Amino acid sequence: MAGSINEATLLGNLGKDPDVRKTQEGKEIVTLSVATSESWRDKSTGERKERVEWHRVVIFNDALAGIARDFLRKGSKVYLRGQLQSRKWVDQSGQEKYATEIILQGFNSVLVLLDPKREEASRPVSETGTSQSAGDNDDLDSIPF
């Protein structure tokens, strides 16, 4: 059993096109701004209310970064799973700043595109870039049961 778990799962929409940057070594890093929303009815007024939460997602995984770069756009609906990571730094004016991000890197990261018009790219992609769909296995007919 694991000593601890750090996992964040989102289902939401991109608020803007992915931001693609390259490190000095040429590795792509993609940053997403994902909105999730919660709605409820106010008990005292009966009015419908909604709260939108914005999440910063940083993709270091090469395969997932390529998928995000090529297929995601503002408004795209995505399902993703990664790890929460907080960091702090001092800005140019000497103020301490903090940020909490969802990081997609490693084998346990998931990015699923849910837009119907991009159906061919909607299967989960693992770190190796291979689809995780059961229909991809041609050996199923040879199973003896």
PDB file of C-alpha atoms in Angstrom:
ATOM      1  CA  MET A   1       0.000   0.000   0.000  1.00  0.00           C
ATOM      2  CA  ALA A   2       1.231   3.464  -0.873  1.00  0.00           C
ATOM      3  CA  GLY A   3       2.232   5.777   1.943  1.00  0.00           C
ATOM      4  CA  SER A   4       0.358   8.674   0.381  1.00  0.00           C
ATOM      5  CA  ILE A   5      -1.557   9.698  -2.727  1.00  0.00           C
ATOM      6  CA  ASN A   6      -1.324  12.971  -4.628  1.00  0.00           C
ATOM      7  CA  GLU A   7      -3.883  12.924  -7.427  1.00  0.00           C
ATOM      8  CA  ALA A   8      -6.064  15.627  -8.959  1.00  0.00           C
ATOM      9  CA  THR A   9      -8.829  14.915 -11.473  1.00  0.00           C
ATOM     10  CA  LEU A  10     -10.611  17.566 -13.544  1.00  0.00           C
ATOM     11  CA  LEU A  11     -13.426  17.600 -16.075  1.00  0.00           C
ATOM     12  CA  GLY A  12     -13.704  21.055 -17.583  1.00  0.00           C
ATOM     13  CA  ASN A  13     -13.168  23.404 -20.504  1.00  0.00           C
ATOM     14  CA  LEU A  14     -10.121  25.314 -21.691  1.00  0.00           C
ATOM     15  CA  GLY A  15     -10.391  29.063 -21.133  1.00  0.00           C
ATOM     16  CA  LYS A  16      -7.808  29.831 -23.816  1.00  0.00           C
ATOM     17  CA  ASP A  17      -5.613  28.072 -26.358  1.00  0.00           C
ATOM     18  CA  PRO A  18      -2.761  26.007 -24.884  1.00  0.00           C
ATOM     19  CA  ASP A  19       0.447  27.923 -24.159  1.00  0.00           C
ATOM     20  CA  VAL A  20       3.366  25.997 -25.687  1.00  0.00           C
ATOM     21  CA  ARG A  21       6.930  26.777 -24.574  1.00  0.00           C
ATOM     22  CA  LYS A  22      10.249  25.043 -25.100  1.00  0.00           C
ATOM     23  CA  THR A  23      13.024  24.522 -22.596  1.00  0.00           C
ATOM     24  CA  GLN A  24      16.624  25.303 -23.509  1.00  0.00           C
ATOM     25  CA  GLU A  25      16.989  21.598 -24.326  1.00  0.00           C
ATOM     26  CA  GLY A  26      14.058  21.799 -26.785  1.00  0.00           C
ATOM     27  CA  LYS A  27      11.526  19.901 -24.638  1.00  0.00           C
ATOM     28  CA  GLU A  28       7.946  21.176 -24.999  1.00  0.00           C
ATOM     29  CA  ILE A  29       6.008  22.268 -21.944  1.00  0.00           C
ATOM     30  CA  VAL A  30       2.307  22.997 -22.416  1.00  0.00           C
ATOM     31  CA  THR A  31       0.261  25.069 -19.972  1.00  0.00           C
ATOM     32  CA  LEU A  32      -3.534  24.895 -19.903  1.00  0.00           C
ATOM     33  CA  SER A  33      -6.092  27.073 -18.181  1.00  0.00           C
ATOM     34  CA  VAL A  34      -9.036  24.790 -17.324  1.00  0.00           C
ATOM     35  CA  ALA A  35     -12.364  26.000 -15.931  1.00  0.00           C
ATOM     36  CA  THR A  36     -14.606  23.848 -13.777  1.00  0.00           C
ATOM     37  CA  SER A  37     -17.963  25.042 -12.517  1.00  0.00           C
ATOM     38  CA  GLU A  38     -20.372  24.279  -9.727  1.00  0.00           C
ATOM     39  CA  SER A  39     -23.999  25.350  -9.788  1.00  0.00           C
ATOM     40  CA  TRP A  40     -26.690  25.354  -7.137  1.00  0.00           C
ATOM     41  CA  ARG A  41     -30.013  26.956  -6.306  1.00  0.00           C
ATOM     42  CA  ASP A  42     -29.972  29.576  -3.550  1.00  0.00           C
ATOM     43  CA  LYS A  43     -32.319  28.333  -0.807  1.00  0.00           C
ATOM     44  CA  SER A  44     -33.512  31.789   0.226  1.00  0.00           C
ATOM     45  CA  THR A  45     -34.130  33.294  -3.235  1.00  0.00           C
ATOM     46  CA  GLY A  46     -34.530  30.226  -5.447  1.00  0.00           C
ATOM     47  CA  GLU A  47     -32.058  31.847  -7.828  1.00  0.00           C
ATOM     48  CA  ARG A  48     -29.631  29.632  -9.717  1.00  0.00           C
ATOM     49  CA  LYS A  49     -26.004  30.433  -8.837  1.00  0.00           C
ATOM     50  CA  GLU A  50     -22.761  29.306 -10.404  1.00  0.00           C
ATOM     51  CA  ARG A  51     -19.131  29.472  -9.349  1.00  0.00           C
ATOM     52  CA  VAL A  52     -16.285  28.953 -11.815  1.00  0.00           C
ATOM     53  CA  GLU A  53     -12.898  27.761 -10.587  1.00  0.00           C
ATOM     54  CA  TRP A  54      -9.793  28.169 -12.778  1.00  0.00           C
ATOM     55  CA  HIS A  55      -7.002  25.600 -12.692  1.00  0.00           C
ATOM     56  CA  ARG A  56      -3.493  25.912 -14.089  1.00  0.00           C
ATOM     57  CA  VAL A  57      -2.344  22.630 -15.650  1.00  0.00           C
ATOM     58  CA  VAL A  58       1.270  22.100 -16.753  1.00  0.00           C
ATOM     59  CA  ILE A  59       2.103  19.192 -19.070  1.00  0.00           C
ATOM     60  CA  PHE A  60       5.680  17.873 -19.046  1.00  0.00           C
ATOM     61  CA  ASN A  61       4.797  14.481 -20.561  1.00  0.00           C
ATOM     62  CA  ASP A  62       5.996  14.518 -24.219  1.00  0.00           C
ATOM     63  CA  ALA A  63       3.100  12.496 -25.656  1.00  0.00           C
ATOM     64  CA  LEU A  64       0.413  14.426 -23.784  1.00  0.00           C
ATOM     65  CA  ALA A  65       2.049  17.769 -24.609  1.00  0.00           C
ATOM     66  CA  GLY A  66       1.888  16.882 -28.310  1.00  0.00           C
ATOM     67  CA  ILE A  67      -1.786  15.930 -28.066  1.00  0.00           C
ATOM     68  CA  ALA A  68      -2.601  19.162 -26.217  1.00  0.00           C
ATOM     69  CA  ARG A  69      -0.624  21.267 -28.705  1.00  0.00           C
ATOM     70  CA  ASP A  70      -2.212  19.667 -31.777  1.00  0.00           C
ATOM     71  CA  PHE A  71      -5.824  19.126 -30.717  1.00  0.00           C
ATOM     72  CA  LEU A  72      -6.837  21.404 -27.843  1.00  0.00           C
ATOM     73  CA  ARG A  73      -8.264  24.880 -28.371  1.00  0.00           C
ATOM     74  CA  LYS A  74     -10.167  27.441 -26.312  1.00  0.00           C
ATOM     75  CA  GLY A  75     -13.466  25.845 -25.259  1.00  0.00           C
ATOM     76  CA  SER A  76     -12.253  22.234 -25.633  1.00  0.00           C
ATOM     77  CA  LYS A  77     -13.716  19.874 -23.039  1.00  0.00           C
ATOM     78  CA  VAL A  78     -11.083  17.724 -21.326  1.00  0.00           C
ATOM     79  CA  TYR A  79     -10.797  15.085 -18.641  1.00  0.00           C
ATOM     80  CA  LEU A  80      -7.385  14.999 -17.006  1.00  0.00           C
ATOM     81  CA  ARG A  81      -5.569  13.460 -14.077  1.00  0.00           C
ATOM     82  CA  GLY A  82      -2.275  14.593 -12.617  1.00  0.00           C
ATOM     83  CA  GLN A  83      -0.589  15.613  -9.379  1.00  0.00           C
ATOM     84  CA  LEU A  84      -0.960  18.790  -7.342  1.00  0.00           C
ATOM     85  CA  GLN A  85       2.252  20.726  -6.930  1.00  0.00           C
ATOM     86  CA  SER A  86       2.748  24.010  -5.081  1.00  0.00           C
ATOM     87  CA  ARG A  87       5.683  26.334  -5.521  1.00  0.00           C
ATOM     88  CA  LYS A  88       6.762  29.708  -4.234  1.00  0.00           C
ATOM     89  CA  TRP A  89       9.100  32.361  -5.569  1.00  0.00           C
ATOM     90  CA  VAL A  90      10.028  35.993  -5.056  1.00  0.00           C
ATOM     91  CA  ASP A  91       8.962  38.350  -7.837  1.00  0.00           C
ATOM     92  CA  GLN A  92      10.926  41.363  -9.123  1.00  0.00           C
ATOM     93  CA  SER A  93       9.422  43.647  -6.488  1.00  0.00           C
ATOM     94  CA  GLY A  94      10.503  41.323  -3.656  1.00  0.00           C
ATOM     95  CA  GLN A  95       7.024  39.928  -2.966  1.00  0.00           C
ATOM     96  CA  GLU A  96       6.651  36.221  -2.208  1.00  0.00           C
ATOM     97  CA  LYS A  97       4.293  34.555  -4.690  1.00  0.00           C
ATOM     98  CA  TYR A  98       2.632  31.149  -4.483  1.00  0.00           C
ATOM     99  CA  ALA A  99       1.053  28.927  -7.118  1.00  0.00           C
ATOM    100  CA  THR A 100      -0.603  25.530  -7.026  1.00  0.00           C
ATOM    101  CA  GLU A 101      -0.699  23.663 -10.331  1.00  0.00           C
ATOM    102  CA  ILE A 102      -1.809  20.296 -11.627  1.00  0.00           C
ATOM    103  CA  ILE A 103       1.198  18.591 -13.186  1.00  0.00           C
ATOM    104  CA  LEU A 104       0.929  15.944 -15.916  1.00  0.00           C
ATOM    105  CA  GLN A 105       4.123  13.936 -16.158  1.00  0.00           C
ATOM    106  CA  GLY A 106       4.987  10.291 -15.800  1.00  0.00           C
ATOM    107  CA  PHE A 107       2.999   7.142 -16.419  1.00  0.00           C
ATOM    108  CA  ASN A 108       0.013   7.952 -14.209  1.00  0.00           C
ATOM    109  CA  SER A 109      -1.017  11.146 -16.035  1.00  0.00           C
ATOM    110  CA  VAL A 110      -4.158  11.087 -18.170  1.00  0.00           C
ATOM    111  CA  LEU A 111      -5.515  13.520 -20.760  1.00  0.00           C
ATOM    112  CA  VAL A 112      -8.763  12.701 -22.588  1.00  0.00           C
ATOM    113  CA  LEU A 113     -10.230  15.010 -25.224  1.00  0.00           C
ATOM    114  CA  LEU A 114     -14.018  15.000 -24.999  1.00  0.00           C
ATOM    115  CA  ASP A 115     -14.947  17.131 -28.008  1.00  0.00           C
ATOM    116  CA  PRO A 116     -17.122  15.068 -30.382  1.00  0.00           C
ATOM    117  CA  LYS A 117     -15.555  16.675 -33.459  1.00  0.00           C
ATOM    118  CA  ARG A 118     -12.137  15.351 -32.443  1.00  0.00           C
ATOM    119  CA  GLU A 119     -13.283  11.776 -31.794  1.00  0.00           C
ATOM    120  CA  GLU A 120     -10.151  10.170 -33.248  1.00  0.00           C
ATOM    121  CA  ALA A 121      -8.070  11.834 -30.547  1.00  0.00           C
ATOM    122  CA  SER A 122     -10.437  11.221 -27.639  1.00  0.00           C
ATOM    123  CA  ARG A 123      -8.890   8.012 -26.355  1.00  0.00           C
ATOM    124  CA  PRO A 124      -6.648   8.266 -23.290  1.00  0.00           C
ATOM    125  CA  VAL A 125      -2.964   8.459 -24.105  1.00  0.00           C
ATOM    126  CA  SER A 126      -0.317   7.029 -21.818  1.00  0.00           C
ATOM    127  CA  GLU A 127       3.216   8.379 -21.391  1.00  0.00           C
ATOM    128  CA  THR A 128       4.435   6.313 -24.350  1.00  0.00           C
ATOM    129  CA  GLY A 129       1.817   7.902 -26.585  1.00  0.00           C
ATOM    130  CA  THR A 130      -0.096   4.684 -27.154  1.00  0.00           C
ATOM    131  CA  SER A 131      -3.849   4.575 -26.904  1.00  0.00           C
ATOM    132  CA  GLN A 132      -5.364   2.781 -23.944  1.00  0.00           C
ATOM    133  CA  SER A 133      -8.399   1.570 -25.877  1.00  0.00           C
ATOM    134  CA  ALA A 134      -9.242  -2.135 -25.706  1.00  0.00           C
ATOM    135  CA  GLY A 135     -10.085  -2.143 -29.417  1.00  0.00           C
ATOM    136  CA  ASP A 136      -6.439  -1.629 -30.276  1.00  0.00           C
ATOM    137  CA  ASN A 137      -5.487  -5.222 -29.435  1.00  0.00           C
ATOM    138  CA  ASP A 138      -5.673  -7.430 -32.548  1.00  0.00           C
ATOM    139  CA  ASP A 139      -4.993 -10.594 -30.520  1.00  0.00           C
ATOM    140  CA  LEU A 140      -8.444 -10.737 -28.900  1.00  0.00           C
ATOM    141  CA  ASP A 141      -9.708 -13.324 -31.428  1.00  0.00           C
ATOM    142  CA  SER A 142      -6.981 -15.752 -30.393  1.00  0.00           C
ATOM    143  CA  ILE A 143      -8.055 -15.897 -26.737  1.00  0.00           C
ATOM    144  CA  PRO A 144      -9.442 -19.428 -26.126  1.00  0.00           C
ATOM    145  CA  PHE A 145     -12.481 -18.428 -24.039  1.00  0.00           C
TER     146      PHE A 145
END
